[in-house]
Amino acid sequence: MLELAILGLLKEQELHGYELKKQLVDRLGPLSSVSFGSLYPALARLEAAGAVKAIEAREAPAGAGIPMTGSLGGELAAFRARRSATRGSRGKKVYGITPQGEALFEELLVAEAQGGADDDRAFGLKLTFARYIPRPARIRMLERRRALLEERAARSRDSVREDGGHLDTYTRTLLEHRTEMTEQDISWLDRLIAAERKEASK
Amino acid sequence: MLELAILGLLKEQELHGYELKKQLVDRLGPLSSVSFGSLYPALARLEAAGAVKAIEAREAPAGAGIPMTGSLGGELAAFRARRSATRGSRGKKVYGITPQGEALFEELLVAEAQGGADDDRAFGLKLTFARYIPRPARIRMLERRRALLEERAARSRDSVREDGGHLDTYTRTLLEHRTEMTEQDISWLDRLIAAERKEASK
DNA sequence: GTCATCATGTAAGCCGTTACATGATTGC
DNA sequence: GCAATCATGTAACGGCTTACATGATGAC
């Protein structure tokens, strides 16, 4: 799961661990509240497997030795970083995805898309990279999700109706709000699916 | 976390493990997709701690030995269950909360309410039992949540605005939908908070 | 010159899942 | 009688978090 997220982000751009974490937070939202303690080992695993590779940490296209009185912080940092290739003594380690990594990503994603875990986090992750899933599998995935949400909504509607009387206001309000949110999610999915079908039949 | 959920449900009614799990699913929603492998040990822990107690598994107020041609399944089951108190040879084990359990629940909940984990699942759980939290702490909790969502929404709005151009449609749509959902959550929270304040000033 | 932030990593331990094992009850 | 569901439990394993350790950089 984490591996998939990392590969997906590295597919778009080269990043170092620290930055990767930030991206994970605001690209995958509340999902993947991953900590460094699991992120770095994951990167190490992927590197060992040849899926990613630490590359040179160059910053701003080599302004080689031009002294500037202004904000030269960046230039200096770049110089320091260049001292030793791929990694200064504890400098940034920028990772890039390898062809094997791309293949692994594809494999993990398609496997996940058809069948894998179906909790909210997992779905959010798949959706984030949905554009890399072949359309038929993508549509099936969206439909499975729709069915799951429909069932969930039905269940909570029932539980409100059944003993709506003796539930306290707080609980009922919560349940209703949750149902409403689920319903909106469903109609959003419907729009997505409709758009997909339209594209597919073109 | 799981302990808190179990105690909260047992506070409302006596339940056996299997049923408890069902309730966990549709009362706490997608949160707490707990498995038996963690539920039963948790119950055992709570029992060892004296917070819950296995009680007699009686069903339907003793229709003692009245044979019926119709669906007597329930009656028969009740009889079988009555054979041995608190637990037939591998029968249902119905749990009830003890005074110590109530105290523990209160303690865990208040501790969680002010400070604990602040991921979505944790918040959903706290909200489910919010009515047991003293109002001032409850309001503070709602406000902290509001702030968190506000920040989240701001961040995703930014990330769309910043590089909205080079993001593909899929990604942008997803990000926008997520933002919208978060905003609705915020306005729901606002309504809740307003209601709380009104009650408080009465 | 010191504090916050950036940046990377390791180790211990928790928490929960999966897989396995067992058995009763109910419907067909 | 056989399958599905209800019902409880154990054991191994895995992933992630927390806490710890280290060091560079930038701002005041």
XYZ file of C-alpha atoms in Angstrom, chain A residues 35-153:
119
model
C 5.395 8.396 9.679
C 9.086 8.611 8.840
C 9.628 5.429 10.745
C 7.787 3.565 8.042
C 8.519 5.803 5.094
C 12.298 5.505 5.135
C 12.382 1.741 5.535
C 9.877 1.501 2.687
C 12.135 3.604 0.458
C 15.086 1.438 1.432
C 13.102 -1.686 0.560
C 12.123 -0.269 -2.792
C 15.695 0.741 -3.490
C 16.953 -2.732 -2.596
C 14.381 -4.159 -4.980
C 15.622 -1.857 -7.730
C 12.305 -0.076 -8.044
C 13.661 3.321 -7.122
C 17.110 4.813 -7.259
C 18.785 7.604 -5.327
C 19.924 10.210 -7.817
C 22.059 13.313 -7.678
C 20.596 16.033 -5.515
C 21.214 19.005 -7.716
C 19.324 22.201 -7.168
C 18.949 25.080 -9.661
C 21.044 24.388 -12.831
C 24.620 24.839 -11.548
C 25.267 28.551 -10.972
C 28.892 27.414 -10.469
C 30.749 29.602 -8.014
C 29.038 32.925 -8.669
C 29.040 34.808 -5.359
C 25.871 36.757 -4.655
C 25.172 39.132 -1.809
C 21.404 38.438 -1.954
C 19.719 35.278 -0.779
C 22.375 32.787 -1.759
C 21.150 30.160 0.638
C 19.860 27.984 -2.140
C 23.071 28.211 -4.163
C 25.190 27.332 -1.196
C 23.024 24.397 -0.332
C 23.273 23.225 -3.909
C 27.055 23.421 -3.751
C 27.176 21.431 -0.553
C 24.841 18.877 -2.004
C 27.000 18.527 -5.086
C 30.075 17.733 -3.007
C 29.325 14.048 -3.175
C 27.095 12.487 -5.745
C 23.799 10.861 -4.751
C 24.420 11.784 -1.131
C 26.472 14.248 0.862
C 27.375 13.372 4.410
C 23.759 13.181 5.509
C 22.416 15.358 2.712
C 19.174 14.983 0.802
C 18.598 11.717 -0.959
C 16.463 12.378 -3.989
C 14.759 9.317 -5.375
C 13.606 8.588 -8.878
C 11.583 5.670 -10.194
C 13.252 3.029 -12.380
C 11.724 1.041 -15.259
C 11.358 -1.877 -12.846
C 9.632 0.500 -10.472
C 7.178 1.512 -13.164
C 6.435 -2.125 -13.839
C 5.988 -2.852 -10.142
C 3.656 0.130 -9.813
C 1.518 -1.080 -12.686
C 1.383 -4.561 -11.219
C 0.489 -3.463 -7.692
C -2.093 -0.999 -8.922
C -3.957 -3.367 -11.206
C -3.891 -6.089 -8.543
C -5.307 -3.609 -6.027
C -7.885 -2.270 -8.470
C -9.499 -5.631 -8.889
C -10.028 -7.165 -5.532
C -7.620 -5.739 -2.964
C -8.619 -4.074 0.294
C -11.810 -2.044 0.061
C -11.646 0.275 3.009
C -11.873 4.022 2.455
C -8.159 4.653 2.613
C -7.375 1.976 0.096
C -10.029 3.269 -2.251
C -8.789 6.832 -1.991
C -5.333 5.679 -2.902
C -6.521 3.699 -5.911
C -8.583 6.639 -7.045
C -5.593 8.939 -6.826
C -3.828 6.797 -9.380
C -6.936 5.705 -11.224
C -5.757 7.341 -14.441
C -3.115 4.631 -14.710
C -5.673 1.825 -14.514
C -7.000 0.496 -17.846
C -10.503 1.835 -18.344
C -12.494 -1.415 -18.055
C -10.858 -2.306 -14.747
C -11.292 1.282 -13.623
C -15.027 1.235 -14.311
C -15.447 -2.084 -12.523
C -13.608 -0.660 -9.555
C -15.863 2.392 -9.410
C -18.934 0.209 -9.618
C -17.770 -2.061 -6.827
C -17.192 0.997 -4.710
C -20.620 2.298 -5.553
C -22.242 -0.965 -4.495
C -20.367 -0.904 -1.214
C -21.415 2.657 -0.425
C -24.995 1.894 -1.414
C -25.097 -0.973 1.008
C -23.564 1.148 3.714
C -26.097 3.914 3.162
